[in-house]
Structures are given as C-alpha cells and as structure tokens.
Amino acid sequence: MPVDSQPQAFPDIAPIRYEGPTTKNMLAFRHYDADALVEGRSMRDHLRFAVSYWHTFRGTGSDPFGAPTMLRPWEQAGDPLAAAIARTNVAFEFMEKLGVGFYCFHDRDVAPEGVTLAESNKNLDAVAAVLKRHQDRSGIQLLWGTANLFSHPRYVHGAATTCNAEVFAFAAAQVKKALEVTQHLGGAGYVFWGGREGYQCLWNTDMKREIDHLARFMQMAVDYAKEIGFMGQFYFEPKPREPTKHQYDFDCAACINFLRTYGLEKHVKMNIETNHATLAGHEMQHELEYAGMQGFLGSIDANTGDTLVGWDTDQFPTSIYLTTQIMYTILKYGGLAPGGVNFDAKVRRESFEPVDLFYAHIGGMDAFARGLKIAAAMRADGAMQRLLEDRYASWSSPLGKKIDSGAETFRSLEAAMLAKGEAQGCGSGRQELFENLLNTYL
Ligand code: XUL
Ligand code: CO
C-alpha cells in the first residue's frame, strides 16, 4: 500500500506550468505548452515525455571513482520492498508536478531482487499493484517496460548471449515476468537493450552461437507476447559498447540487419538514444534518418554526451540545435507514437539536491518543445526542403526518371554517355547555405 501519511518529497515545489519565454521563473516552462497545437497536434501528443525510473529515482551519483552523492531524504533504510513501495509515492509526486504523461522502468528499478526468482517475482507483483493504483489515479502511463539483464553477477557473460544455458533460462524467465507486468500496467511498449550482449575478447567468444541465441531469445519474447495478448510495441535499443567492448546491438544499421536476418523485422522497431549514437560515431540525426527511411523508427531515449568525455554520460539535452535536428527528422517520418521521448538522462553527480531533478527535466522538455516548434516552422516555410530538392533536380529530368523507373540499363546508359562525351550539370552542394538557413530559424 502507498504510505498515505508519507510527507511530500518536494513540498516546496508547485506543479510546473507554462509561463512563456519571458518568465523569470526557472521552475516554469518557457516553451513546453502541453495543449498548444503544432502541425495540428498538441505538444503533449507529439512529445510523449517519459521519466526514466532508473536514473531519476534510483540514481545515486556514484561513479567509477567515487561514492554516492545524491541527497534523497525520502530514501528509507530497512526493508527494501517497503522502501520500493514508499518510493513510488515520490516518483508519482515528481511526475505529476512535472506534468509528464509517461514513465519507463526496468523490473529491478521498481522492485528489489529477491534471493530466488520466485521472491523477485513476488516483490515485482507487490510494487506493480501499487504502481497500477498510482497510474489509475494520476493518468500517468507506462511508455515501456524492460528487464535488467546486466546488473546481477549471474549476467557476467551476458544474458541472451551468455555461454551458460541456465543463465539464458533465468533471463528468459525474467523477461517473461517483465512482459506480464508491462502488460498488467498497460505499457505501450517493451525495450530490449543488450546490456552485456556482446564480448570483451573474440578468442573466448563464439559469435555466431551468441547472435543466434539473441534471436532465439527475442523470438521467444515475441511468441510469449502473442500468447498472452500483449499488444505493445517491441523496441531494440542500439549501443555500440560500454560495458562490453563490442555490443551486438551496435547501431541502427546492425540492429536492422539482425532483425531482418532472423525474421524479426515485423515485430521490433528501434529505440534510439542520442549518447549511444555518439558512441557509435554517428549523429543522432543519422540514426533517426536510417531507422525512419526503413520504417523502423520507434521511440527515443533523449539525452546527450559530452564532447570531451568518451563515456555514455547520459546528460540532459539542452542544445536547441540537437533537438531541432531530432524533431525535424521525427516529424518527417510521421511522429513517434506509440513511442515517445524518454529522458534516459541523469543529473550530474555534483547536482545532488532534489530540486535539480526538476531543473534537469524542465530544461530537457523545453529544449524539445523548442526543437519541435523550430522544426515545424522550417517545414511550414519549406525553404530547406526546396533547397534539398534543387540538389536532386536532375532526377526529375527524362534521364533521371527513366533510371528510377528501371527503364535504363548499363548498356543504354553507356550509349547515352558515349553520345554526350561528359556528364553535365553538377552544381554546388551548398553545405554552408543549408547550415546558415537552419540558423535563421533558431
Ligand atoms: C543504457 C541504457 C538503458 C536502456 C534500457 O545505456 O540506455 O538504460 O535504455 O535498458
Ligand atoms: Co537508453
């Protein structure tokens, strides 16, 4: 049961409201106006913001060099299940005050791992019952659920790609339960992120066997979802490395190739995270474009990295340039629903006061709202699209149209170019003009 007598965790913070760009109040939105319409749809429905339970309610501020720093006065010592249940009150107070519609969790974020699988399942059921009541009362929904298949020592060699069949079986049991709980909570999706699905050393790794097992595992999840009538969208989240040297879900290209190779492409879309794209040597826009053009754009994990630190630093996104790129591409491919914008981001170790959680999310939400407005203005104006189309104008010529329709061959094209002697009409790429044009909307 939620502890009704529990004092508020954020007593000094009132619900965050839209006050417009000129407000001096740093605990207000300047751009995120949930009901405002952009391209005929509310900002709330475009962005479908979600809070990550793991970072926001379980983040401690510890890093490889130092101890936890976060001040979280609501955290209770003693029985971990009682603490987990009390923590749900904090989570929903935070999310209701922030005004987000969704949250995401791993099974072990919300409920403690027990000594046996049965005990872990029981803990999860107990917390899920409380989460359900909070959801029903507040209207906040589960964007996606997932299972933590990477923290426990049993997953030292991976979960679906482990060398040990019993560990594979345990992971399967854990995902079965996580799917049931996600379904019970009306989750709109389920994410696979392969925490330790990869390798540290190729000499001790049978890569083909491991990747076959990853596909078998996902297929079992798809089959079980069908069996229990779970209609949520499955997502695969790319990340190239960390904690492993190489992860099999490296980037969108690798993930989509994997899904097609194993016949999973109808069941799974991509959940794309900005800092993971960076680690893969791509821009977020590249990953979104690559997934979008092939119909695999599902949901996003919104964060950003640091240009000088080579880790997955999971910072809150504040760059308007970045959010404009993201929202322009998302609008181009028709939006995210049933996916959304999940802040897979954590406050800095040095930002240890509870109020920093609000500043961080407000900043991220405003940055995305601004990116959305700018992207919509660019699309309404059309100048960027026209410049792009100009660059490819030769494909509207009789020759271009015939190539695209399949009417030309190597022989016919050779004949055409032998007759002409040289290709004509190559214009400037105008990169600087495109970039300058973008800046006129920011
Ligand atoms: C880790 C990460 C995960 C996934 C869900 O880098 O992004 O939290 O989003 O397992
Ligand atoms: Co993520």
XYZ file of C-alpha atoms and ligand atoms in Angstrom:
453
model
C 0.000 0.000 0.000
C 1.255 3.526 -0.649
C 2.080 5.179 2.611
C -0.625 7.843 2.606
C 0.793 9.599 5.635
C 4.208 9.901 3.981
C 5.218 13.591 3.790
C 5.702 15.099 0.329
C 9.171 14.651 -1.110
C 9.080 18.039 -2.871
C 6.972 20.173 -0.513
C 8.350 23.491 -1.793
C 7.704 22.787 -5.440
C 4.373 23.623 -7.032
C 3.191 21.983 -10.261
C 5.333 23.247 -13.148
C 3.342 25.467 -15.507
C 3.866 27.000 -18.919
C 4.653 30.692 -18.375
C 6.076 31.617 -21.772
C 9.548 32.649 -22.978
C 9.777 35.856 -20.943
C 9.163 34.414 -17.478
C 11.903 34.781 -14.888
C 10.704 31.690 -13.015
C 13.224 28.861 -13.541
C 10.669 26.324 -12.273
C 8.338 27.000 -15.217
C 8.195 26.037 -18.877
C 9.116 28.667 -21.408
C 8.288 26.583 -24.472
C 6.552 23.354 -23.466
C 2.873 24.285 -23.571
C 1.263 20.835 -23.433
C -2.023 21.770 -25.136
C -0.570 24.094 -27.790
C -1.021 22.748 -31.296
C 1.896 22.177 -33.657
C 1.033 20.842 -37.120
C -2.474 20.192 -35.765
C -1.392 18.010 -32.849
C -0.759 19.006 -29.216
C 2.818 19.240 -27.950
C 1.848 16.631 -25.361
C 0.960 14.149 -28.117
C 3.973 14.954 -30.283
C 6.494 14.568 -27.488
C 5.002 11.946 -25.155
C 7.616 12.716 -22.491
C 8.645 9.941 -20.142
C 10.727 9.915 -16.950
C 13.287 7.097 -16.510
C 12.740 5.421 -13.160
C 16.334 4.182 -13.011
C 18.142 7.497 -13.291
C 15.624 9.780 -11.632
C 14.534 7.646 -8.688
C 17.416 5.187 -8.337
C 20.425 7.268 -9.417
C 22.870 7.673 -6.555
C 25.572 9.815 -8.114
C 28.234 7.148 -7.671
C 30.762 6.836 -10.490
C 33.786 4.577 -11.095
C 35.852 6.909 -8.902
C 33.543 7.817 -6.075
C 30.709 7.203 -3.666
C 27.048 8.237 -3.955
C 26.382 11.957 -3.583
C 22.631 12.364 -4.116
C 20.590 13.842 -1.266
C 17.355 11.856 -1.281
C 15.764 12.394 2.127
C 12.827 10.139 1.248
C 15.012 7.026 0.846
C 14.237 4.615 3.686
C 16.694 2.215 5.290
C 15.485 -1.246 6.252
C 13.130 -3.478 4.294
C 13.882 -2.913 0.587
C 10.347 -3.826 -0.507
C 8.792 -1.303 1.867
C 11.292 1.281 0.616
C 10.405 0.469 -3.003
C 6.717 0.933 -2.292
C 7.302 4.224 -0.458
C 9.450 5.389 -3.378
C 6.527 5.044 -5.791
C 4.862 7.954 -3.961
C 7.914 10.103 -4.608
C 8.019 9.085 -8.250
C 4.399 9.940 -8.896
C 4.571 13.194 -6.914
C 7.539 14.184 -9.091
C 5.920 13.165 -12.371
C 2.593 14.786 -11.545
C 4.268 18.059 -10.558
C 6.372 17.954 -13.721
C 3.337 17.214 -15.882
C 4.722 14.277 -17.866
C 2.386 11.636 -19.231
C 4.693 8.604 -19.136
C 7.455 6.746 -17.334
C 9.729 3.792 -18.137
C 11.377 1.205 -15.892
C 13.467 -1.940 -15.625
C 11.957 -4.593 -13.338
C 14.747 -4.162 -10.783
C 14.408 -0.365 -10.680
C 10.946 -0.545 -9.196
C 11.208 -3.686 -7.033
C 14.145 -5.318 -5.246
C 15.715 -8.551 -6.455
C 14.949 -11.410 -4.038
C 17.082 -14.380 -3.067
C 15.203 -16.589 -5.543
C 13.376 -15.917 -8.795
C 10.061 -16.615 -7.038
C 10.823 -13.980 -4.412
C 11.852 -11.428 -7.061
C 8.593 -12.073 -8.914
C 6.613 -11.644 -5.714
C 8.338 -8.326 -4.984
C 7.617 -7.130 -8.505
C 3.952 -8.065 -8.239
C 3.653 -6.191 -4.942
C 5.137 -2.983 -6.378
C 3.260 -3.317 -9.681
C -0.039 -3.358 -7.794
C 0.886 -0.019 -6.209
C 2.136 1.441 -9.499
C -1.183 0.482 -11.079
C -3.099 2.426 -8.449
C -0.852 5.464 -8.962
C -1.355 5.226 -12.725
C -5.131 4.950 -12.435
C -5.290 7.889 -10.034
C -2.899 10.198 -11.937
C -3.449 9.191 -15.576
C 0.327 8.736 -15.998
C 1.065 5.741 -18.234
C 3.891 3.303 -18.792
C 5.652 4.120 -22.085
C 7.702 0.941 -21.915
C 8.941 -1.663 -19.525
C 12.109 -3.705 -19.658
C 14.150 -6.187 -17.640
C 17.539 -5.527 -16.101
C 19.628 -8.354 -17.559
C 23.002 -6.786 -16.780
C 23.459 -5.783 -13.107
C 23.326 -9.124 -11.296
C 26.589 -11.159 -11.265
C 24.808 -14.092 -12.974
C 24.873 -11.960 -16.143
C 28.639 -11.584 -16.075
C 28.875 -13.292 -19.508
C 25.672 -11.745 -20.855
C 22.031 -12.850 -20.704
C 20.605 -13.982 -24.049
C 24.175 -14.323 -25.384
C 25.704 -15.978 -22.318
C 27.852 -19.103 -22.623
C 25.679 -20.698 -19.904
C 22.299 -22.215 -20.815
C 20.905 -21.867 -17.280
C 21.633 -18.155 -17.268
C 19.797 -17.894 -20.609
C 16.874 -19.702 -18.979
C 16.903 -17.344 -15.989
C 16.935 -14.317 -18.287
C 14.011 -15.783 -20.244
C 12.055 -16.223 -17.017
C 12.840 -12.653 -16.033
C 11.649 -11.238 -19.364
C 8.510 -13.400 -19.221
C 7.643 -11.803 -15.900
C 8.605 -8.291 -17.074
C 6.293 -8.712 -20.073
C 3.435 -9.798 -17.829
C 3.948 -6.796 -15.557
C 4.273 -4.416 -18.519
C 1.012 -5.784 -19.882
C -0.695 -5.515 -16.481
C 0.321 -1.843 -16.331
C -0.939 -1.178 -19.853
C 2.589 -0.495 -21.137
C 2.711 0.864 -24.689
C 5.987 -0.932 -25.396
C 8.801 -3.187 -24.274
C 12.531 -2.473 -24.805
C 15.457 -4.805 -25.383
C 18.742 -3.178 -24.583
C 21.537 -5.726 -24.612
C 23.400 -4.579 -21.515
C 26.037 -7.292 -21.659
C 25.120 -8.871 -25.003
C 28.485 -8.598 -26.686
C 32.059 -9.567 -25.988
C 35.287 -8.462 -24.352
C 37.522 -10.912 -26.254
C 36.883 -12.710 -29.529
C 39.133 -15.672 -28.662
C 36.724 -16.868 -25.962
C 33.592 -15.937 -27.943
C 31.501 -17.995 -30.364
C 29.904 -15.016 -32.059
C 27.554 -16.944 -34.336
C 26.212 -19.023 -31.471
C 25.693 -15.914 -29.340
C 23.880 -13.931 -32.011
C 21.708 -16.966 -32.875
C 20.780 -17.146 -29.192
C 19.919 -13.453 -29.084
C 17.489 -14.027 -31.958
C 16.023 -17.140 -30.289
C 15.510 -15.111 -27.123
C 13.726 -12.270 -28.920
C 11.588 -14.708 -30.869
C 10.505 -16.329 -27.590
C 9.537 -12.891 -26.275
C 7.523 -12.166 -29.423
C 5.828 -15.586 -29.142
C 5.014 -15.095 -25.479
C 3.617 -11.613 -26.122
C 1.304 -13.162 -28.691
C 0.320 -15.935 -26.290
C -0.714 -13.522 -23.523
C -2.165 -10.902 -25.873
C 0.418 -8.195 -25.135
C -0.106 -5.686 -27.944
C 2.679 -3.239 -27.040
C 5.442 -2.359 -29.486
C 8.799 -4.127 -29.073
C 11.914 -1.969 -29.402
C 15.599 -2.768 -29.824
C 17.967 -0.111 -28.417
C 21.335 0.204 -30.175
C 24.552 0.881 -28.275
C 27.994 0.027 -29.654
C 29.981 -0.561 -26.464
C 30.031 0.023 -22.722
C 30.003 -2.068 -20.630
C 31.243 -4.530 -23.265
C 33.992 -3.810 -25.777
C 31.546 -4.598 -28.563
C 27.776 -4.883 -28.268
C 25.802 -6.790 -30.897
C 23.150 -4.035 -30.959
C 25.873 -1.672 -32.240
C 23.806 0.880 -34.190
C 20.577 1.063 -36.195
C 22.189 -0.496 -39.263
C 23.474 -3.501 -37.280
C 20.184 -3.908 -35.392
C 18.004 -3.725 -38.501
C 20.249 -6.199 -40.296
C 19.970 -8.558 -37.304
C 16.172 -8.238 -37.189
C 15.845 -8.949 -40.920
C 18.315 -11.842 -40.847
C 16.302 -13.602 -38.163
C 12.814 -12.700 -39.419
C 12.020 -10.372 -36.510
C 11.550 -7.206 -38.567
C 7.758 -7.173 -38.331
C 7.790 -7.238 -34.558
C 10.558 -4.892 -33.429
C 11.312 -1.195 -34.027
C 14.214 0.905 -32.818
C 14.533 2.835 -29.559
C 17.282 5.300 -30.420
C 19.399 7.036 -27.781
C 21.453 10.123 -28.560
C 24.538 9.306 -26.497
C 24.610 5.770 -27.936
C 24.586 7.213 -31.454
C 27.551 9.377 -30.460
C 29.445 6.354 -29.118
C 28.802 4.613 -32.451
C 30.379 7.552 -34.277
C 27.060 8.790 -35.652
C 24.935 11.858 -35.197
C 21.529 11.215 -33.639
C 20.008 12.585 -36.843
C 21.808 9.870 -38.808
C 20.380 7.101 -36.619
C 16.858 8.568 -36.793
C 17.090 9.002 -40.559
C 18.446 5.487 -41.077
C 15.692 3.899 -38.985
C 12.994 6.234 -40.318
C 13.683 5.632 -44.004
C 13.201 1.893 -43.463
C 10.118 2.090 -41.257
C 11.908 1.175 -38.014
C 11.624 4.480 -36.135
C 10.003 3.631 -32.811
C 10.907 5.686 -29.762
C 13.801 7.756 -28.463
C 15.918 7.912 -25.331
C 16.649 11.608 -25.017
C 19.985 12.614 -23.572
C 23.351 13.871 -24.751
C 27.017 13.090 -24.238
C 29.991 15.304 -23.569
C 32.375 16.069 -26.406
C 35.387 15.678 -24.117
C 34.358 12.611 -22.113
C 34.181 9.376 -24.063
C 31.536 7.645 -21.927
C 27.797 7.370 -22.025
C 27.453 10.362 -19.695
C 23.650 10.465 -20.108
C 23.324 14.220 -19.676
C 20.044 16.064 -20.048
C 19.706 17.521 -23.558
C 19.713 21.315 -23.688
C 21.055 22.007 -27.186
C 18.402 23.535 -29.433
C 20.488 22.594 -32.454
C 20.297 18.924 -31.418
C 16.585 18.921 -30.576
C 15.792 20.714 -33.850
C 17.630 18.009 -35.815
C 15.796 15.325 -33.866
C 12.323 16.811 -34.172
C 12.753 17.712 -37.864
C 13.545 14.071 -38.633
C 10.801 12.708 -36.379
C 8.182 14.977 -37.999
C 9.432 13.906 -41.412
C 8.670 10.274 -40.554
C 5.231 10.943 -39.079
C 5.971 11.135 -35.332
C 6.810 8.696 -32.560
C 3.539 7.352 -31.155
C 3.164 4.763 -29.665
C 6.777 5.615 -28.751
C 7.828 8.801 -27.031
C 10.693 10.907 -25.704
C 12.143 9.120 -22.663
C 14.692 11.093 -20.659
C 17.292 8.369 -20.249
C 19.393 11.018 -18.534
C 20.777 11.662 -15.106
C 21.579 14.793 -13.171
C 25.293 15.346 -12.690
C 26.977 13.865 -9.630
C 27.528 17.441 -8.489
C 23.805 18.322 -8.901
C 22.773 16.409 -5.836
C 19.774 18.326 -4.458
C 16.212 17.136 -5.182
C 15.314 20.399 -6.961
C 17.971 19.622 -9.585
C 15.726 16.802 -10.838
C 13.161 19.457 -11.745
C 15.652 21.819 -13.385
C 17.019 18.935 -15.454
C 13.681 17.695 -16.763
C 12.260 21.195 -17.325
C 15.347 22.067 -19.384
C 15.062 18.887 -21.453
C 11.342 19.321 -22.063
C 11.744 22.969 -23.049
C 14.641 22.110 -25.375
C 12.469 19.508 -27.126
C 9.442 21.813 -27.274
C 11.625 24.454 -28.868
C 13.100 21.943 -31.297
C 9.568 20.881 -32.212
C 8.428 24.468 -32.852
C 11.529 25.272 -34.907
C 11.241 22.079 -36.943
C 7.565 22.784 -37.649
C 8.424 26.348 -38.733
C 11.090 25.001 -41.097
C 8.615 22.571 -42.577
C 5.906 25.223 -42.946
C 8.333 27.554 -44.685
C 9.658 24.800 -46.927
C 12.891 26.603 -47.909
C 15.115 23.806 -46.567
C 13.087 21.174 -48.403
C 13.202 23.206 -51.622
C 16.987 23.569 -51.376
C 17.273 19.828 -50.896
C 15.018 19.108 -53.842
C 17.030 21.523 -56.032
C 20.131 19.480 -55.291
C 18.462 16.413 -56.781
C 16.672 18.238 -59.626
C 18.350 16.126 -62.324
C 16.356 13.125 -61.095
C 13.239 14.856 -62.440
C 14.758 15.029 -65.935
C 13.720 12.397 -68.512
C 17.002 10.524 -67.882
C 16.627 10.559 -64.085
C 13.025 9.390 -64.275
C 13.934 6.553 -66.634
C 16.737 5.346 -64.318
C 14.419 5.400 -61.322
C 11.652 3.549 -63.141
C 14.053 0.758 -64.108
C 13.861 1.566 -67.825
C 17.632 2.066 -68.206
C 20.483 -0.470 -68.196
C 24.287 -0.275 -68.158
C 24.186 -0.640 -71.971
C 21.657 2.177 -72.531
C 23.437 4.488 -70.089
C 26.786 3.807 -71.712
C 25.264 4.657 -75.092
C 23.837 7.909 -73.711
C 27.156 8.987 -72.175
C 29.185 7.947 -75.219
C 26.924 10.230 -77.244
C 27.340 13.125 -74.750
C 31.031 12.625 -74.012
C 30.832 14.017 -70.429
C 28.250 14.323 -67.634
C 26.907 17.855 -67.206
C 25.033 19.842 -64.600
C 26.858 19.103 -61.340
C 26.041 22.022 -59.020
C 27.436 23.127 -55.664
C 26.438 21.154 -52.548
C 25.897 24.471 -50.723
C 26.509 22.970 -47.277
C 27.217 26.404 -45.799
C 23.984 27.781 -47.228
C 21.995 24.888 -45.727
C 23.659 25.430 -42.356
C 23.122 29.195 -42.487
C 19.498 28.677 -43.447
C 18.993 26.399 -40.437
C 20.372 29.103 -38.158
C 17.788 31.601 -39.424
C 15.062 29.536 -37.674
C 16.838 29.074 -34.336
C 21.916 2.054 -21.016
C 20.544 2.363 -21.447
C 19.457 1.574 -20.822
C 18.311 1.307 -21.721
C 17.242 0.424 -21.114
O 22.895 2.798 -21.644
O 20.340 3.231 -22.261
O 19.061 2.225 -19.661
O 17.685 2.472 -22.147
O 17.755 -0.776 -20.655
Co 18.604 4.069 -23.088
